[in-house]
Short mmCIF file of C-alpha atoms and ligand atoms in Angstrom, two decimals:
data_model
loop_
_atom_site.label_atom_id
_atom_site.label_comp_id
_atom_site.label_asym_id
_atom_site.label_seq_id
_atom_site.Cartn_x
_atom_site.Cartn_y
_atom_site.Cartn_z
CA MET N 533 30.01 20.91 -3.95
CA ASP N 534 28.81 18.16 -1.61
CA ALA N 535 25.36 16.73 -2.26
CA PRO N 536 22.75 18.14 0.14
CA ALA N 537 21.39 15.94 2.96
CA ILE N 538 18.20 17.46 4.36
CA VAL N 539 15.79 16.13 6.98
CA LEU N 540 12.38 17.70 7.57
CA LEU N 541 11.01 17.91 11.11
CA GLY N 542 7.66 19.33 12.12
CA PRO N 543 4.33 18.61 13.80
CA PRO N 544 1.59 16.84 11.82
CA ALA N 545 0.28 18.91 8.88
CA SER N 546 3.14 21.42 9.15
CA GLY N 547 3.81 20.98 5.42
CA LYS N 548 6.73 18.53 5.46
CA GLY N 549 5.44 16.60 2.45
CA THR N 550 4.64 19.68 0.37
CA GLN N 551 7.93 21.41 1.15
CA GLY N 552 9.93 18.21 0.77
CA ARG N 553 8.60 17.57 -2.70
CA LEU N 554 9.10 21.22 -3.75
CA LEU N 555 12.66 21.08 -2.48
CA ALA N 556 13.33 17.81 -4.27
CA ARG N 557 11.96 19.18 -7.53
CA GLU N 558 13.75 22.55 -7.38
CA GLU N 559 17.11 21.25 -6.15
CA ASP N 560 17.03 17.95 -8.02
CA LEU N 561 17.17 15.82 -4.88
CA SER N 562 15.78 12.37 -4.18
CA TYR N 563 12.78 12.43 -1.82
CA PHE N 564 11.54 9.85 0.67
CA SER N 565 8.68 10.00 3.18
CA THR N 566 8.69 7.26 5.81
CA GLY N 567 5.00 7.99 6.62
CA LYS N 568 3.94 7.69 3.00
CA GLN N 569 5.93 4.46 2.59
CA LEU N 570 4.35 3.01 5.74
CA ARG N 571 0.87 3.83 4.40
CA ARG N 572 1.80 2.13 1.11
CA GLU N 573 2.91 -0.97 3.00
CA MET N 574 -0.40 -0.96 4.88
CA LYS N 575 -2.38 -0.66 1.66
CA ALA N 576 -0.44 -3.56 0.17
CA ALA N 577 -1.04 -5.56 3.40
CA SER N 578 2.67 -6.47 3.48
CA PRO N 579 4.11 -8.00 6.69
CA LEU N 580 5.55 -4.57 7.59
CA GLY N 581 2.23 -2.90 6.76
CA LYS N 582 0.34 -5.26 9.06
CA GLU N 583 2.86 -4.73 11.84
CA VAL N 584 2.70 -0.92 11.77
CA GLU N 585 -1.04 -0.52 11.20
CA PRO N 586 -2.05 -0.39 14.91
CA TYR N 587 0.55 2.31 15.61
CA LEU N 588 -0.61 4.58 12.79
CA ALA N 589 -4.26 3.99 13.71
CA ALA N 590 -3.49 5.15 17.27
CA GLY N 591 -1.43 8.17 16.20
CA GLN N 592 1.71 6.65 17.75
CA TYR N 593 5.19 6.40 16.33
CA VAL N 594 6.18 2.99 15.02
CA PRO N 595 9.15 1.27 16.75
CA ASP N 596 12.54 2.70 15.83
CA GLU N 597 13.98 -0.51 14.39
CA LEU N 598 11.19 -0.77 11.77
CA VAL N 599 11.55 2.83 10.54
CA LEU N 600 15.34 2.66 10.68
CA ALA N 601 15.40 -0.35 8.38
CA LEU N 602 13.21 1.52 5.90
CA ALA N 603 15.00 4.88 5.95
CA ILE N 604 18.59 3.66 6.19
CA GLY N 605 17.90 1.08 3.47
CA TRP N 606 16.72 3.90 1.23
CA ILE N 607 19.72 6.16 2.02
CA ARG N 608 22.19 3.40 1.23
CA LYS N 609 20.71 3.00 -2.24
CA VAL N 610 20.19 6.65 -3.19
CA LYS N 611 22.67 8.50 -5.40
CA GLY N 612 23.32 12.23 -4.99
CA GLY N 613 21.54 14.66 -2.67
CA TRP N 614 18.40 13.78 -0.76
CA VAL N 615 15.58 15.03 1.40
CA LEU N 616 13.91 12.89 4.06
CA ASP N 617 10.38 13.75 5.15
CA GLY N 618 9.44 12.57 8.64
CA PHE N 619 12.69 10.85 9.53
CA PRO N 620 14.38 10.96 12.01
CA ARG N 621 11.61 11.46 14.57
CA THR N 622 13.30 10.17 17.73
CA LEU N 623 16.75 10.64 19.27
CA PRO N 624 17.83 7.00 18.63
CA GLN N 625 16.85 7.46 14.95
CA ALA N 626 18.85 10.71 14.70
CA GLU N 627 21.89 9.13 16.38
CA GLU N 628 21.77 6.09 14.11
CA LEU N 629 21.48 8.33 11.04
CA ASP N 630 24.60 10.23 12.15
CA ARG N 631 26.41 6.94 12.70
CA VAL N 632 25.53 5.78 9.17
CA LEU N 633 26.46 9.12 7.57
CA GLY N 634 29.81 9.35 9.41
CA VAL N 635 31.71 12.50 8.39
CA ASP N 636 28.92 13.36 5.93
CA GLY N 637 26.65 13.94 8.92
CA ALA N 638 28.28 17.38 9.31
CA ARG N 639 26.63 18.61 6.11
CA LEU N 640 23.16 17.44 7.13
CA ARG N 641 20.63 20.26 7.60
CA ALA N 642 17.48 19.75 9.66
CA LEU N 643 14.58 22.02 8.72
CA LEU N 644 12.01 22.47 11.48
CA LEU N 645 8.65 23.65 10.10
CA GLU N 646 6.74 25.59 12.73
CA GLY N 647 3.16 26.82 12.93
CA PRO N 648 0.31 27.46 15.38
CA VAL N 649 -1.78 24.45 16.48
CA ALA N 650 -5.09 25.97 15.26
CA GLU N 651 -3.65 26.22 11.73
CA LEU N 652 -2.36 22.62 11.85
CA GLU N 653 -5.78 21.37 12.99
CA ARG N 654 -7.46 23.21 10.14
CA ARG N 655 -5.05 21.65 7.63
CA VAL N 656 -5.51 18.13 8.97
CA THR N 657 -9.27 18.17 8.42
CA ASP N 658 -8.84 19.85 5.02
CA ARG N 659 -6.10 17.59 3.66
CA ARG N 660 -6.73 15.15 0.80
CA GLU N 661 -4.23 12.86 -0.90
CA CYS N 662 -3.95 10.50 -3.82
CA THR N 663 -4.22 6.80 -3.07
CA ALA N 664 -1.60 6.02 -5.75
CA CYS N 665 0.90 8.89 -6.27
CA PRO N 666 2.49 11.64 -4.10
CA TRP N 667 -0.23 14.25 -4.87
CA THR N 668 -1.47 16.07 -1.76
CA GLY N 669 -3.99 18.92 -1.75
CA THR N 670 -7.04 20.41 -0.10
CA ARG N 671 -10.70 19.38 0.13
CA VAL N 672 -11.65 22.14 -2.34
CA GLN N 673 -9.02 21.03 -4.87
CA ALA N 674 -10.24 17.45 -4.57
CA GLU N 675 -13.84 18.53 -5.15
CA LEU N 676 -12.86 20.63 -8.15
CA SER N 677 -11.19 17.65 -9.78
CA GLY N 678 -14.21 15.41 -9.10
CA GLY N 679 -12.37 13.28 -6.53
CA VAL N 680 -9.85 12.15 -9.14
CA CYS N 681 -6.11 12.83 -8.91
CA PRO N 682 -5.04 15.69 -11.24
CA THR N 683 -1.63 14.02 -11.68
CA CYS N 684 -2.36 10.34 -12.22
CA GLY N 685 -6.16 9.89 -12.37
CA ALA N 686 -6.42 7.60 -9.30
CA THR N 687 -8.98 8.17 -6.54
CA LEU N 688 -8.40 10.95 -3.98
CA GLY N 689 -9.20 10.42 -0.33
CA GLN N 690 -8.45 11.40 3.24
CA ARG N 691 -5.64 9.80 5.21
CA HIS N 692 -7.06 7.35 7.74
CA ASP N 693 -5.09 9.07 10.48
CA ASP N 694 -6.33 12.58 9.61
CA ASP N 695 -8.93 13.05 12.31
CA LEU N 696 -8.60 15.43 15.23
CA GLU N 697 -8.21 12.82 17.95
CA ASN N 698 -5.43 11.08 16.03
CA PHE N 699 -3.87 14.48 15.23
CA ARG N 700 -3.65 15.31 18.95
CA GLN N 701 -1.90 11.99 19.65
CA ARG N 702 0.58 12.65 16.85
CA LEU N 703 1.17 16.18 18.14
CA LYS N 704 1.88 14.78 21.61
CA ALA N 705 4.34 12.27 20.14
CA PHE N 706 6.00 15.11 18.21
CA GLU N 707 6.39 17.25 21.32
CA GLU N 708 7.70 14.41 23.50
CA LEU N 709 9.91 12.56 21.02
CA THR N 710 10.75 14.85 18.08
CA LEU N 711 11.37 18.21 19.76
CA PRO N 712 14.42 16.61 21.47
CA VAL N 713 15.64 15.74 17.93
CA ALA N 714 15.37 19.43 17.00
CA SER N 715 17.47 20.30 20.09
CA TYR N 716 20.00 17.61 19.13
CA TYR N 717 20.50 19.26 15.73
CA GLU N 718 20.45 22.75 17.24
CA GLN N 719 23.28 21.84 19.60
CA SER N 720 25.45 20.82 16.65
CA GLY N 721 24.51 23.94 14.63
CA ARG N 722 22.53 21.99 12.02
CA LEU N 723 18.98 23.17 12.77
CA LEU N 724 17.16 25.70 10.60
CA ARG N 725 13.77 27.00 11.75
CA VAL N 726 11.19 27.79 9.10
CA TRP N 727 7.88 29.56 9.64
CA GLY N 728 5.40 27.23 7.95
CA VAL N 729 2.33 29.46 7.65
CA GLY N 730 1.38 30.81 4.24
CA SER N 731 0.91 29.40 0.77
CA PRO N 732 3.21 26.50 -0.20
CA GLU N 733 5.18 28.94 -2.39
CA GLU N 734 5.55 31.49 0.43
CA VAL N 735 6.75 28.84 2.86
CA PHE N 736 9.11 27.49 0.21
CA GLN N 737 10.70 30.95 -0.03
CA ASN N 738 11.36 30.76 3.71
CA VAL N 739 12.88 27.30 3.20
CA GLN N 740 15.16 28.53 0.43
CA SER N 741 16.34 31.60 2.33
CA GLU N 742 17.18 29.45 5.36
CA LEU N 743 19.17 27.03 3.22
CA ALA N 744 20.97 29.78 1.26
P1 AMP D 85 3.66 11.23 8.34
O1 AMP D 85 3.12 10.84 7.01
O2 AMP D 85 5.06 11.72 8.27
O3 AMP D 85 2.74 12.17 9.08
O4 AMP D 85 3.72 9.87 9.20
C1 AMP D 85 2.54 9.15 9.48
C2 AMP D 85 2.78 8.18 10.63
O5 AMP D 85 3.79 7.23 10.26
C3 AMP D 85 3.28 8.78 11.92
O6 AMP D 85 2.23 9.31 12.72
C4 AMP D 85 3.94 7.57 12.58
O7 AMP D 85 2.98 6.69 13.11
C5 AMP D 85 4.58 6.87 11.39
N1 AMP D 85 5.97 7.33 11.14
C6 AMP D 85 6.44 7.95 10.03
N2 AMP D 85 7.76 8.23 10.16
C7 AMP D 85 8.13 7.76 11.37
C8 AMP D 85 9.36 7.75 12.10
N3 AMP D 85 10.49 8.30 11.59
N4 AMP D 85 9.37 7.16 13.33
C9 AMP D 85 8.26 6.61 13.85
N5 AMP D 85 7.06 6.60 13.24
C10 AMP D 85 6.98 7.17 12.01
#
């Protein structure tokens, strides 16, 4: 069977990271998050990190050519099936991905995670993540572990862009620039809609039944 190629679309805090990592673990796929990689670059103060910092701080998407270099570079190196979290987010990114995949683009599946705005806002203020590894959890989980990552022992914190004003900017960008990407995949019969409300395990069941 052909190796799966899955892209995750969804508004901020819709669970892309959580579902992407579950999917990667259960289906033995490689996982890449452009947002997480951009935050790493910022932390390392790399040239790319410095260039993208103002965009992330303002809740805006970074220019296509920067994200494309990151995501396509990763795809070219990866072996076997993969899941991309947060890419593509604009029509030019989706079109370029199809161009790179060629005939393999037909087997791509785009999962759109959906949920009500009030629930997304609640998650954004509640979300905590590890400064060193992919661990993501809630404020209560972070408090229970004394602010230390249960997976790797590094410090837990809040994403700099996880405040409500920034969230609303990111939601606006999603509606203006990423919903057209969902339509693009829908028109070619590659879009799967997943209801993203519930525990991570419940949502993951929805993901699996859509992909089955
Ligand atoms: P995320 O971690 O997926 O919520 O992404 C965090 C931020 O990184 C976004 O709000 C954007 O500023 C930027 N970003 C991540 N992926 C992309 C992308 N494919 N295109 C443009 N900007 C992106």
